[in-house]
Amino acid sequence: MKSKAVLACLLALCLLSAGVPFARAQQPKTLITLYEGPKTMTSSETARVTVNGRELFVYDVMVNHEHIWNANTLPSYTPMTYFDFEGEARIRVEMPGLEKKVESAGVLPGSFGITPAVQDGAVSFTITQPGQYTVIFNGSVNKALHIFANPLEKDIPDPDDPDVFYIGPGEWTMDAIALKDNQTLYISGGAVLHSIVSVAGARNVRILGRGIIDGSDYPAWNQPGSYARVPIDLNHAKDVTVDGIILANSNCWNLNSFSSSGVTINNVKIISGRQNGDGFTFQSCTDHTVTDCFARTWDDSLVIKNYAGSTKGITFRGIQIWTDLAQSMEIGYETDKGLTLDPEIRDVLFENITVLYNFHKPVISIHNSDDAYVHDIVYRNIVVENAFMQGDNGFNKELIEMTLQNSSWSTVRDEFGSIDSVLIDGLTVINTLNGKVPASRLSGVGKDNRITNVTFRNISILGRPITSLKELKLSVDDYCDGITIE
Amino acid sequence: MKRTFCLMAALVCALTLFSVPALCEEVIETEDTIFTIVTAPEQTAAQRPPCFPDPTAEYIPLPDTENIAQGKPVLSGAHTDVYVSSNVNDGKTDTYWESKGWPAEMTIDLQGSFTVSTVAVCLNPSSIWEPRIQEIAVQVSTDGENFVQVTPPEKYQFDAAFGNRIRIDFSPVEAAWVKVIFTLNSSSRTGGAQAAEICVY
């Protein structure tokens, strides 16, 4: 009996040890966090989306396919959804809201290299990295689906912390939220918050979560009786973090920062379709870093201006842009609206920027429309997947535009500034409106107000390396010096 | 093979919704995925977030009699930008009058003689209007030409926690015109007086 028991134990050990390598070889399970939509809202009838077989709540959000300024424009809607994950997410999309059955689809950015399968009108593809994904159907941008696949959330604030305002899932409304020193606003995934958030004169403030700040309750800001309700407005704020949330349906511009410093913005997604719906817009700010964000906007997507002092140390890195109106990366036009002494805009970096679409005005633009000294501006690794700039009445349809002229936004009209030390290192344009290289333009204004030392490096348009200013179709006037291409 | 764990029962979620706003989660495990589903509370309409209690109970109370200034003709000096004088008694606190410089006077024609004893000055109650102090005096007139001071210039604190409004009470007096005179505004955002509503009772 004893020997039989020992034998049985040995056999069991062998079986167990044989099973260990098998267990070790198993893939870890994918972790997915899904958020129910508010019970007061219904999921989009345009799109049905599942991830690993579970249905997602899909929101219809305002966008705008009118690619020319219209003060009374009306937005249309496109589907948007989100979840958090780690591992492998199998996404399946059906589009009952499209008039035509889905015959083809694409997943943007193209650099992700995802080729979706299309079968019986359903689109399927797999992602393994968090990020922002856009699906277009039948070769059209109509009803493009935006999927925000967030990383799993970490360090969720403690709701019992007296400095934490914790907004859970559901639909919520209040006029405005003003945050003070050391306070945190947490907007959970599954929350839709109809409100605006202001950080005025406060420091060490955080705005976190996965939820949506929604402006759909408010008429467009320029309509009679309405006014601008900026979803996130930083004003003389210091040391602010904004992370993970979505801004949708704003009645004006979106994430605004004025005379603030030490601002970190990460994984914030903006979709706007109404008048002056700029994306990330900073005026007279210092030390701002924006990473891994998304901006589909009906006005400038990334914007730097001077309203009351100078700008220094702004970084945009890893941003996806879809510009339905105006410019994608704009410095200006206002560069000295506050009439300050020696205004500057300096040390600005745009890096790893993917422009999914630009339908209107230049992708890269510095419009020094007042008297600032704009210098040390770097654009590095910029990919423009669809450079479809149609401009306004034949103007402003350049790929790159740098000017020193007055404009309707000028405050200083009798003096001009300069632009110096600009590097564009790595610019790839995949598609253009007519299959040709779009023009670009540099224009100073006088012998003392020049554009100097602009270097183009590693430029590729429509699959061809661009090695001369002529190939770039760059017009340079008499007030530019040191314009080179490498 | 599917296993379902409910971390918090729906009843518990409902009970805790307005006290501790913890997430209600359901975990579902399949062969290759562990889903955490963050569930939504039962709602029939958008609500005020529980973490922001309704502040109106703290608002400075106004008389429950008729505001006899609303909609009456007003007269003031220059205004800033689009913040015209007619905003001051349009019945809405999300529009406002802002003077261009000092002193700033706002005269309201009550279109008849009334016994008045309270003037209230309101700003937008939104918390994004930071606290400020305005210095205000009140005068009244029965003929629109000769005004008598009923309260001297005094500094009043406007604070969104109390509705961003102040109330000036005085002994009942006959008046057909009320003039509110502003001589200071501590807000760094403006160079003039501000009032979303001026109410007379």
XYZ file of C-alpha atoms in Angstrom:
687
model
C 0.000 0.000 0.000
C 2.776 2.363 0.952
C 4.665 1.817 -2.304
C 1.479 2.345 -4.290
C 0.904 5.642 -2.537
C 4.445 6.797 -3.298
C 3.975 5.780 -6.912
C 0.734 7.705 -7.094
C 2.416 10.783 -5.663
C 5.253 10.552 -8.166
C 2.767 10.187 -11.001
C 0.867 13.204 -9.800
C 4.053 15.241 -9.579
C 5.003 14.237 -13.110
C 1.608 15.264 -14.409
C 1.773 18.559 -12.575
C 5.271 19.343 -13.775
C 4.265 18.458 -17.331
C 1.438 20.899 -17.043
C 3.576 23.812 -15.877
C 5.178 24.631 -19.227
C 1.774 24.435 -20.868
C 0.328 26.858 -18.350
C 3.265 29.209 -18.768
C 2.798 29.249 -22.531
C -0.807 30.403 -22.243
C -1.482 33.968 -23.302
C -2.567 36.224 -20.462
C -6.151 37.195 -20.803
C -7.043 40.516 -22.332
C -8.325 43.023 -19.807
C -11.074 45.312 -21.016
C -13.026 47.970 -19.156
C -16.342 48.903 -20.738
C -18.562 51.765 -19.700
C -22.331 51.652 -19.911
C -23.837 54.783 -21.341
C -26.142 56.861 -19.153
C -29.598 55.345 -18.768
C -31.001 58.636 -20.031
C -29.314 58.236 -23.389
C -29.498 55.653 -26.132
C -26.617 54.225 -28.067
C -26.123 55.473 -31.622
C -28.308 54.006 -34.318
C -25.589 54.758 -36.842
C -22.965 52.353 -35.584
C -22.892 49.158 -33.588
C -19.518 48.269 -32.170
C -18.328 45.292 -30.174
C -14.999 44.540 -28.619
C -14.181 40.901 -27.965
C -17.845 40.195 -28.426
C -19.240 42.737 -25.955
C -21.233 45.695 -27.199
C -19.967 49.230 -26.631
C -22.123 52.278 -26.025
C -21.735 54.548 -29.044
C -22.251 58.305 -28.845
C -23.238 60.527 -31.751
C -21.070 63.642 -31.603
C -21.048 66.849 -33.576
C -18.676 67.243 -36.486
C -18.856 69.473 -39.521
C -18.263 68.676 -43.157
C -18.585 72.297 -44.287
C -15.051 73.270 -45.183
C -15.519 77.011 -45.361
C -16.336 79.464 -42.578
C -20.034 79.948 -41.995
C -21.137 81.894 -38.934
C -24.436 80.048 -38.920
C -23.181 76.601 -39.788
C -25.029 73.566 -38.516
C -23.064 70.494 -37.506
C -23.728 66.930 -38.485
C -23.051 63.883 -36.345
C -20.620 61.016 -36.377
C -20.310 57.989 -34.072
C -17.719 57.806 -31.301
C -17.040 55.184 -28.668
C -14.389 54.298 -26.118
C -13.103 51.631 -23.783
C -9.919 50.755 -21.906
C -7.836 47.672 -22.538
C -4.621 45.770 -22.256
C -3.956 42.825 -24.523
C -5.760 42.071 -27.759
C -8.988 43.810 -28.677
C -11.029 42.409 -31.539
C -13.285 45.143 -32.834
C -16.336 44.550 -34.967
C -18.341 47.367 -36.497
C -21.693 47.427 -38.224
C -23.044 50.623 -39.744
C -26.825 50.462 -39.988
C -26.899 54.245 -40.225
C -25.107 54.359 -43.533
C -27.296 54.549 -46.598
C -25.116 52.074 -48.469
C -23.910 48.741 -47.253
C -20.287 48.810 -46.177
C -18.226 47.370 -49.002
C -14.827 48.666 -47.930
C -13.258 50.232 -44.882
C -10.019 51.746 -43.700
C -8.518 52.199 -40.284
C -6.622 55.407 -39.572
C -3.894 56.328 -38.959
C -2.637 54.345 -41.910
C 0.739 54.132 -40.204
C -0.797 51.601 -37.806
C -0.872 49.203 -40.751
C -4.273 47.780 -39.930
C -6.183 46.213 -42.784
C -9.727 45.526 -41.670
C -11.762 42.619 -42.921
C -15.114 43.464 -44.445
C -17.704 40.751 -44.624
C -21.449 41.069 -45.086
C -21.273 44.763 -44.307
C -19.391 44.283 -41.046
C -15.875 45.527 -40.428
C -13.468 43.627 -38.201
C -9.957 44.277 -37.057
C -7.713 43.689 -34.088
C -5.688 46.152 -32.074
C -3.021 45.439 -29.520
C -2.027 48.947 -28.487
C -4.101 51.644 -26.830
C -4.636 54.648 -29.052
C -7.101 56.566 -31.119
C -8.506 54.709 -34.118
C -10.727 56.081 -36.842
C -12.661 53.865 -39.243
C -13.854 55.207 -42.561
C -16.360 53.406 -44.735
C -16.733 53.046 -48.487
C -13.898 55.506 -49.093
C -15.846 58.361 -47.486
C -15.353 60.398 -44.330
C -19.113 60.470 -43.803
C -19.998 58.864 -40.471
C -16.371 58.021 -39.768
C -16.232 56.111 -36.499
C -13.843 57.327 -33.815
C -12.751 54.669 -31.348
C -10.755 55.795 -28.352
C -9.031 52.713 -26.968
C -7.548 53.944 -23.727
C -4.953 52.244 -21.598
C -6.333 50.739 -18.425
C -6.896 53.417 -15.875
C -4.491 53.669 -12.967
C -4.459 55.697 -9.787
C -8.136 56.548 -9.751
C -8.611 59.275 -7.122
C -10.169 58.401 -3.820
C -13.775 59.626 -3.768
C -13.499 60.163 -0.034
C -10.634 62.609 -0.431
C -12.081 66.038 0.441
C -10.076 67.591 -2.397
C -11.588 65.215 -4.961
C -14.811 65.909 -6.828
C -15.774 62.474 -8.044
C -18.332 62.252 -10.819
C -19.450 58.697 -11.469
C -21.162 57.175 -14.493
C -24.428 58.751 -15.579
C -25.676 62.003 -17.061
C -24.931 65.075 -15.009
C -25.517 68.760 -15.384
C -24.496 71.908 -13.593
C -23.711 75.415 -14.711
C -19.979 75.439 -14.102
C -17.240 73.914 -12.009
C -14.504 76.172 -10.660
C -11.511 74.286 -9.302
C -9.233 75.723 -6.652
C -5.736 74.899 -5.375
C -4.968 71.203 -4.925
C -8.357 70.023 -6.142
C -9.045 67.100 -8.462
C -12.054 66.664 -10.692
C -12.564 63.042 -11.667
C -15.042 62.284 -14.449
C -15.562 58.555 -14.634
C -15.946 56.603 -17.810
C -19.640 56.351 -18.517
C -20.209 59.903 -17.292
C -21.584 62.631 -19.530
C -21.141 65.980 -17.816
C -22.976 68.972 -19.236
C -20.923 71.738 -17.737
C -17.722 73.694 -18.068
C -14.603 73.529 -15.950
C -12.615 76.584 -14.985
C -9.226 76.750 -13.318
C -8.607 80.424 -12.637
C -5.584 81.478 -10.652
C -5.284 78.050 -9.063
C -2.356 75.656 -8.854
C -1.846 71.933 -8.515
C -5.160 71.005 -10.086
C -6.078 67.781 -11.871
C -8.891 66.940 -14.267
C -8.930 63.181 -14.838
C -11.049 60.267 -15.931
C -12.510 58.690 -19.021
C -15.814 60.507 -19.230
C -17.161 63.223 -21.502
C -17.552 66.944 -20.957
C -20.408 67.744 -23.274
C -21.581 71.103 -24.617
C -24.599 69.984 -26.590
C -27.024 71.759 -24.255
C -25.733 75.161 -25.313
C -26.360 76.933 -28.631
C -23.295 77.913 -30.623
C -21.564 80.719 -28.786
C -22.016 83.293 -31.543
C -25.776 82.876 -31.784
C -28.127 85.452 -30.238
C -28.390 85.061 -26.476
C -25.584 82.536 -26.260
C -22.001 82.892 -25.119
C -18.813 80.859 -25.096
C -18.866 77.986 -22.650
C -15.326 76.642 -22.814
C -15.250 72.998 -21.653
C -11.872 73.402 -19.973
C -10.588 76.902 -19.377
C -7.259 77.475 -17.639
C -6.597 81.092 -16.741
C -3.447 82.097 -14.897
C -3.276 78.515 -13.677
C -0.150 76.674 -12.625
C 0.729 73.000 -12.449
C -2.387 71.534 -14.008
C -2.863 67.983 -15.287
C -5.620 66.994 -17.677
C -5.742 63.310 -18.508
C -7.953 60.808 -20.259
C -11.206 62.660 -20.809
C -13.226 63.487 -23.918
C -14.494 66.928 -24.919
C -17.437 66.760 -27.293
C -20.054 69.085 -28.729
C -18.472 72.272 -27.366
C -20.337 75.433 -28.303
C -16.988 77.182 -28.897
C -13.279 76.363 -28.529
C -12.265 73.431 -26.367
C -9.192 73.164 -24.156
C -8.135 76.725 -23.595
C -5.145 77.898 -21.598
C -4.346 81.565 -21.028
C -1.278 82.879 -19.237
C -0.798 79.551 -17.524
C 2.303 77.481 -16.834
C 3.276 73.941 -16.006
C 0.373 72.279 -17.782
C 0.436 68.594 -18.726
C -2.242 67.203 -21.002
C -2.370 63.542 -21.930
C -4.816 61.292 -23.768
C -7.430 63.991 -24.148
C -9.764 63.578 -27.078
C -11.533 66.551 -28.678
C -14.234 66.433 -31.331
C -15.907 69.687 -32.353
C -18.248 70.737 -35.112
C -19.389 74.211 -34.230
C -18.239 77.764 -34.729
C -14.696 78.544 -33.543
C -14.276 75.001 -32.283
C -10.495 75.202 -31.894
C -8.878 72.207 -30.222
C -5.915 72.783 -27.908
C -5.495 76.541 -27.844
C -2.893 78.285 -25.713
C -2.369 82.015 -25.356
C 0.716 83.515 -23.707
C 1.537 80.267 -21.948
C 4.752 78.623 -20.783
C 5.748 75.026 -20.228
C 2.829 73.106 -21.651
C 3.201 69.489 -22.774
C 0.478 67.751 -24.746
C 0.912 64.036 -25.472
C -1.081 61.203 -27.049
C -4.132 63.329 -27.767
C -6.715 63.585 -30.532
C -8.294 66.678 -32.046
C -10.943 66.674 -34.725
C -11.930 70.300 -34.969
C -13.983 72.835 -36.840
C -11.309 75.479 -36.456
C -7.576 75.376 -35.747
C -6.595 72.067 -34.158
C -3.423 73.055 -32.273
C -3.053 76.785 -31.682
C -0.533 79.088 -30.073
C -1.120 82.824 -29.719
C 0.007 85.746 -27.600
C -2.805 87.581 -25.835
C -1.031 89.087 -22.825
C 2.654 88.314 -22.819
C 4.956 85.828 -24.485
C 4.840 82.112 -25.157
C 7.666 79.739 -24.343
C 8.196 76.000 -24.063
C 5.190 74.335 -25.686
C 5.392 70.704 -26.807
C 2.819 68.746 -28.778
C 3.858 65.119 -29.126
C 2.009 62.123 -30.473
C -1.127 63.950 -31.541
C -3.667 62.891 -34.134
C -5.375 65.733 -35.937
C -8.399 65.948 -38.198
C -8.912 69.532 -39.334
C -12.303 70.131 -40.919
C -11.777 73.907 -40.872
C -8.783 76.247 -40.664
C -5.226 75.178 -39.840
C -3.833 72.025 -38.261
C -0.838 73.490 -36.421
C -1.209 77.237 -36.170
C 1.036 79.803 -34.548
C -0.825 83.109 -34.738
C -2.461 85.034 -36.111
C -2.463 87.072 -32.898
C 1.114 87.301 -31.651
C 0.835 90.465 -29.521
C -2.792 91.098 -28.792
C -1.853 92.361 -25.336
C 0.489 95.030 -26.718
C 3.363 93.886 -24.518
C 7.018 94.831 -24.706
C 9.225 92.524 -26.763
C 6.659 89.778 -27.333
C 8.042 86.375 -28.272
C 6.831 82.939 -29.216
C 9.735 80.570 -28.733
C 10.797 76.992 -28.102
C 7.802 75.256 -29.597
C 7.951 71.609 -30.660
C 5.468 69.665 -32.750
C 6.635 66.057 -32.790
C 5.120 62.814 -34.066
C 2.009 64.506 -35.330
C -0.342 62.642 -37.640
C -2.777 64.716 -39.632
C -5.496 62.322 -40.695
C -7.216 64.978 -42.784
C -6.859 68.657 -43.428
C -9.694 69.981 -45.560
C -9.186 73.707 -45.422
C -6.052 75.724 -44.671
C -2.326 75.083 -44.194
C -1.143 72.117 -42.206
C 1.876 73.998 -40.845
C 1.453 77.724 -40.393
C 3.074 80.652 -38.646
C 1.044 83.788 -39.168
C 2.900 86.481 -37.276
C 0.231 89.062 -37.633
C 1.480 91.446 -34.929
C 5.025 92.330 -33.927
C 6.332 89.266 -32.070
C 9.703 87.614 -32.482
C 8.765 84.020 -33.326
C 11.757 81.718 -33.162
C 13.092 78.254 -32.426
C 10.093 76.385 -33.725
C 10.570 72.698 -34.585
C 8.283 70.351 -36.487
C 9.600 66.795 -36.312
C 8.127 63.668 -37.863
C 4.899 65.086 -39.220
C 2.755 62.723 -41.293
C -0.099 64.139 -43.324
C -2.251 61.302 -44.511
C -4.697 63.437 -46.477
C -3.665 66.988 -47.369
C -6.948 68.128 -48.892
C -6.633 71.875 -48.312
C -9.178 73.669 -50.447
C -8.500 77.104 -48.945
C -10.809 80.086 -48.989
C -11.610 81.458 -52.423
C -8.333 80.199 -53.778
C -6.204 81.468 -50.896
C -4.686 79.800 -47.850
C -4.525 76.347 -49.356
C -0.779 75.930 -48.880
C 0.807 72.974 -47.162
C 3.182 75.252 -45.261
C 2.643 78.980 -44.800
C 4.703 81.505 -42.844
C 3.867 85.190 -43.131
C 4.417 88.518 -41.431
C 1.451 90.362 -42.900
C -1.331 92.227 -41.158
C -4.607 90.426 -40.955
C -8.062 91.010 -39.604
C -6.763 89.577 -36.325
C -3.896 92.072 -36.017
C -3.730 94.351 -33.007
C -0.418 95.953 -33.956
C -0.850 97.345 -37.449
C 2.077 99.684 -37.933
C 4.892 97.416 -36.738
C 5.919 93.908 -37.632
C 7.936 91.143 -36.053
C 10.057 88.362 -37.462
C 10.310 84.607 -37.772
C 13.661 82.914 -37.227
C 15.119 79.434 -36.746
C 12.390 77.098 -37.896
C 13.167 73.437 -38.535
C 10.846 71.042 -40.313
C 12.566 67.693 -39.944
C 10.525 64.832 -41.283
C 7.384 65.768 -43.182
C 5.594 63.037 -45.092
C 2.511 63.741 -47.148
C 0.685 60.621 -48.309
C -2.276 61.957 -50.312
C -3.156 65.336 -51.749
C -6.346 66.761 -53.184
C -5.347 66.511 -56.819
C -2.451 64.098 -56.700
C 0.029 66.955 -56.999
C 2.455 68.572 -54.596
C 0.609 71.412 -52.843
C 2.237 74.830 -52.830
C 3.905 76.395 -49.813
C 4.723 80.027 -49.076
C 7.083 82.153 -46.992
C 6.514 85.889 -46.995
C 8.184 88.632 -44.954
C 7.133 92.220 -44.981
C 10.229 94.422 -45.198
C 13.998 94.519 -44.833
C 13.743 94.677 -41.063
C 10.945 92.186 -40.751
C 12.108 88.960 -42.294
C 11.756 85.218 -42.185
C 15.184 83.727 -41.631
C 16.853 80.362 -41.177
C 14.097 77.967 -42.117
C 15.379 74.451 -42.743
C 13.450 71.675 -44.442
C 14.827 68.190 -43.927
C 13.523 64.725 -44.791
C 10.545 65.882 -46.784
C 8.538 63.340 -48.752
C 5.394 64.079 -50.695
C 3.346 61.524 -52.587
C 6.084 58.960 -52.098
C 8.842 61.114 -53.544
C 11.701 62.649 -51.597
C 11.702 66.424 -51.950
C 15.229 67.733 -52.323
C 14.755 71.241 -53.662
C 12.648 74.249 -52.821
C 11.307 74.072 -56.338
C 10.090 70.521 -55.817
C 8.463 71.705 -52.615
C 6.712 74.396 -54.666
C 7.842 76.887 -52.069
C 7.478 80.537 -52.941
C 9.864 82.803 -51.048
C 9.709 86.566 -51.294
C 12.533 89.099 -51.018
C 12.249 89.299 -47.259
C 13.372 85.768 -46.495
C 16.949 84.572 -45.903
C 18.565 81.268 -45.130
C 15.780 79.078 -46.485
C 17.332 75.662 -47.131
C 16.309 72.106 -47.841
C 18.417 69.095 -46.981
C -17.524 28.958 -20.082
C -18.574 32.169 -18.473
C -18.352 33.216 -14.891
C -20.029 36.316 -13.612
C -19.187 38.180 -10.465
C -21.272 41.082 -9.339
C -19.070 43.186 -7.122
C -21.880 45.409 -5.964
C -25.525 44.652 -6.156
C -27.672 47.123 -8.007
C -29.473 47.921 -4.784
C -26.236 48.860 -3.119
C -25.364 51.028 -6.096
C -28.665 52.823 -5.862
C -28.305 53.363 -2.151
C -24.797 54.671 -2.444
C -25.357 56.854 -5.490
C -25.983 59.965 -3.494
C -23.597 59.277 -0.674
C -20.400 57.556 -1.730
C -20.096 57.817 -5.512
C -18.090 54.632 -5.932
C -18.098 52.882 -9.266
C -20.462 49.982 -9.690
C -18.683 47.291 -11.600
C -19.495 43.900 -12.951
C -16.736 41.506 -13.926
C -17.271 38.946 -16.647
C -14.611 36.450 -17.604
C -14.550 34.597 -20.899
C -11.979 32.274 -22.412
C -9.659 35.043 -23.463
C -10.918 38.245 -21.849
C -11.736 39.642 -18.468
C -14.268 42.403 -18.851
C -14.876 45.006 -16.194
C -18.179 46.653 -16.954
C -18.782 49.968 -15.261
C -22.510 50.208 -14.892
C -24.638 53.324 -15.035
C -27.060 54.364 -12.301
C -30.787 54.467 -12.838
C -31.683 57.961 -13.997
C -34.573 59.487 -15.879
C -32.922 62.845 -16.484
C -29.568 64.526 -16.092
C -28.920 65.373 -12.457
C -26.602 67.608 -10.510
C -23.477 65.628 -9.558
C -23.789 64.517 -5.920
C -20.286 65.788 -5.178
C -21.513 69.323 -5.850
C -24.409 69.956 -3.466
C -26.986 72.458 -4.624
C -25.768 75.817 -3.284
C -29.028 77.710 -3.644
C -29.977 77.117 -0.008
C -27.043 79.340 0.892
C -28.012 82.137 -1.470
C -28.761 85.514 0.069
C -32.577 85.615 0.093
C -34.415 88.268 -1.870
C -37.833 89.677 -0.978
C -40.646 87.540 -2.299
C -42.467 90.591 -3.593
C -42.399 91.750 -7.205
C -39.150 93.086 -8.600
C -40.457 96.404 -9.889
C -37.263 97.187 -11.816
C -37.536 94.325 -14.275
C -38.058 95.396 -17.835
C -38.261 99.113 -17.015
C -36.293 101.782 -18.932
C -32.707 102.202 -17.789
C -30.095 104.867 -18.327
C -26.350 104.607 -17.852
C -23.092 105.906 -19.238
C -20.823 104.052 -21.654
C -20.668 100.275 -21.460
C -17.889 97.815 -22.188
C -17.944 95.722 -25.355
C -21.357 94.062 -25.731
C -22.408 94.349 -22.092
C -25.183 96.848 -22.612
C -27.270 98.534 -19.941
C -30.488 96.726 -20.880
C -28.957 93.502 -19.611
C -29.268 94.836 -16.091
C -32.988 94.216 -15.732
C -33.806 91.618 -18.387
C -34.561 88.980 -15.754
C -31.527 86.867 -16.671
C -28.390 86.473 -14.603
C -26.396 85.016 -17.479
C -26.342 88.397 -19.211
C -24.791 91.428 -17.597
C -24.056 95.116 -17.843
C -20.491 96.327 -17.517
C -19.665 100.010 -17.368
C -16.768 101.570 -19.158
C -14.879 103.264 -16.372
C -15.879 105.148 -13.233
C -18.027 106.280 -11.622
C -20.709 104.056 -13.033
C -24.325 104.988 -12.596
C -27.386 103.008 -13.502
C -30.718 104.784 -13.274
C -33.945 102.833 -13.471
C -37.198 104.529 -14.345
C -39.835 102.666 -12.359
C -42.587 104.272 -14.477
C -44.638 105.226 -11.457
C -44.286 105.973 -7.789
C -43.585 103.088 -5.445
C -42.600 102.584 -1.840
C -39.218 100.892 -2.050
C -36.990 99.465 0.678
C -34.606 97.037 -0.965
C -32.193 97.085 -3.892
C -30.437 93.872 -4.851
C -27.446 93.666 -7.166
C -26.823 90.267 -8.717
C -23.982 88.799 -10.727
C -24.027 85.495 -12.555
C -24.256 82.914 -9.749
C -21.880 80.578 -11.531
C -18.830 79.629 -9.512
C -16.565 80.625 -12.382
C -17.249 84.233 -11.350
C -14.596 84.591 -8.708
C -15.390 86.566 -5.522
C -15.177 90.324 -5.825
C -16.072 93.481 -3.958
C -18.043 96.369 -5.419
C -18.672 99.681 -3.728
C -22.268 100.788 -4.184
C -24.541 103.619 -3.132
C -28.294 104.001 -3.731
C -30.213 107.176 -4.466
C -33.899 107.683 -5.215
C -35.950 110.381 -6.862
C -39.610 111.205 -7.345
C -39.068 113.507 -10.343
C -36.051 112.007 -12.137
C -33.981 115.120 -11.516
C -33.465 115.501 -7.797
C -32.001 112.411 -6.172
C -31.699 111.687 -2.456
C -29.128 109.287 -1.106
C -30.714 106.443 0.864
C -27.540 104.423 1.436
C -23.983 105.795 1.300
C -21.187 104.129 -0.683
C -20.398 100.842 0.978
C -18.325 97.856 -0.020
C -20.272 94.679 -0.702
C -18.832 91.193 -1.093
C -20.047 89.145 -4.063
C -19.434 85.437 -3.643
C -20.841 82.594 -5.741
C -21.200 80.553 -2.565
C -23.985 82.949 -1.617
C -25.455 83.412 -5.064
C -23.114 86.194 -6.147
C -25.658 88.730 -5.035
C -25.993 91.397 -2.384
C -28.973 93.026 -0.800
C -29.197 96.655 0.282
C -32.039 97.354 2.701
C -33.109 100.814 3.813
C -36.078 102.537 5.369
C -39.119 102.557 3.056
C -39.139 105.583 0.789
C -41.235 106.858 -2.119
C -39.428 106.582 -5.428
C -40.148 106.753 -9.131
C -36.492 106.541 -10.126
C -33.696 104.553 -8.480
C -30.070 105.317 -9.165
C -27.387 102.797 -8.239
C -23.889 104.290 -8.147
C -20.816 102.049 -8.373
C -17.416 103.410 -7.402
C -15.204 100.290 -7.142
C -14.916 96.737 -8.423
C -12.090 94.581 -7.066
C -12.137 92.119 -9.970
C -8.914 92.171 -11.935
C -10.787 91.252 -15.103
C -12.640 94.497 -15.546
C -12.223 98.228 -15.317
C -15.857 98.921 -14.599
C -18.936 98.042 -12.626
C -20.752 94.803 -13.278
C -24.334 93.779 -12.650
C -26.307 90.949 -14.171
C -29.489 92.178 -12.526
C -30.456 95.164 -10.424
C -33.687 94.440 -8.612
C -35.878 96.889 -6.700
C -38.462 95.876 -4.111
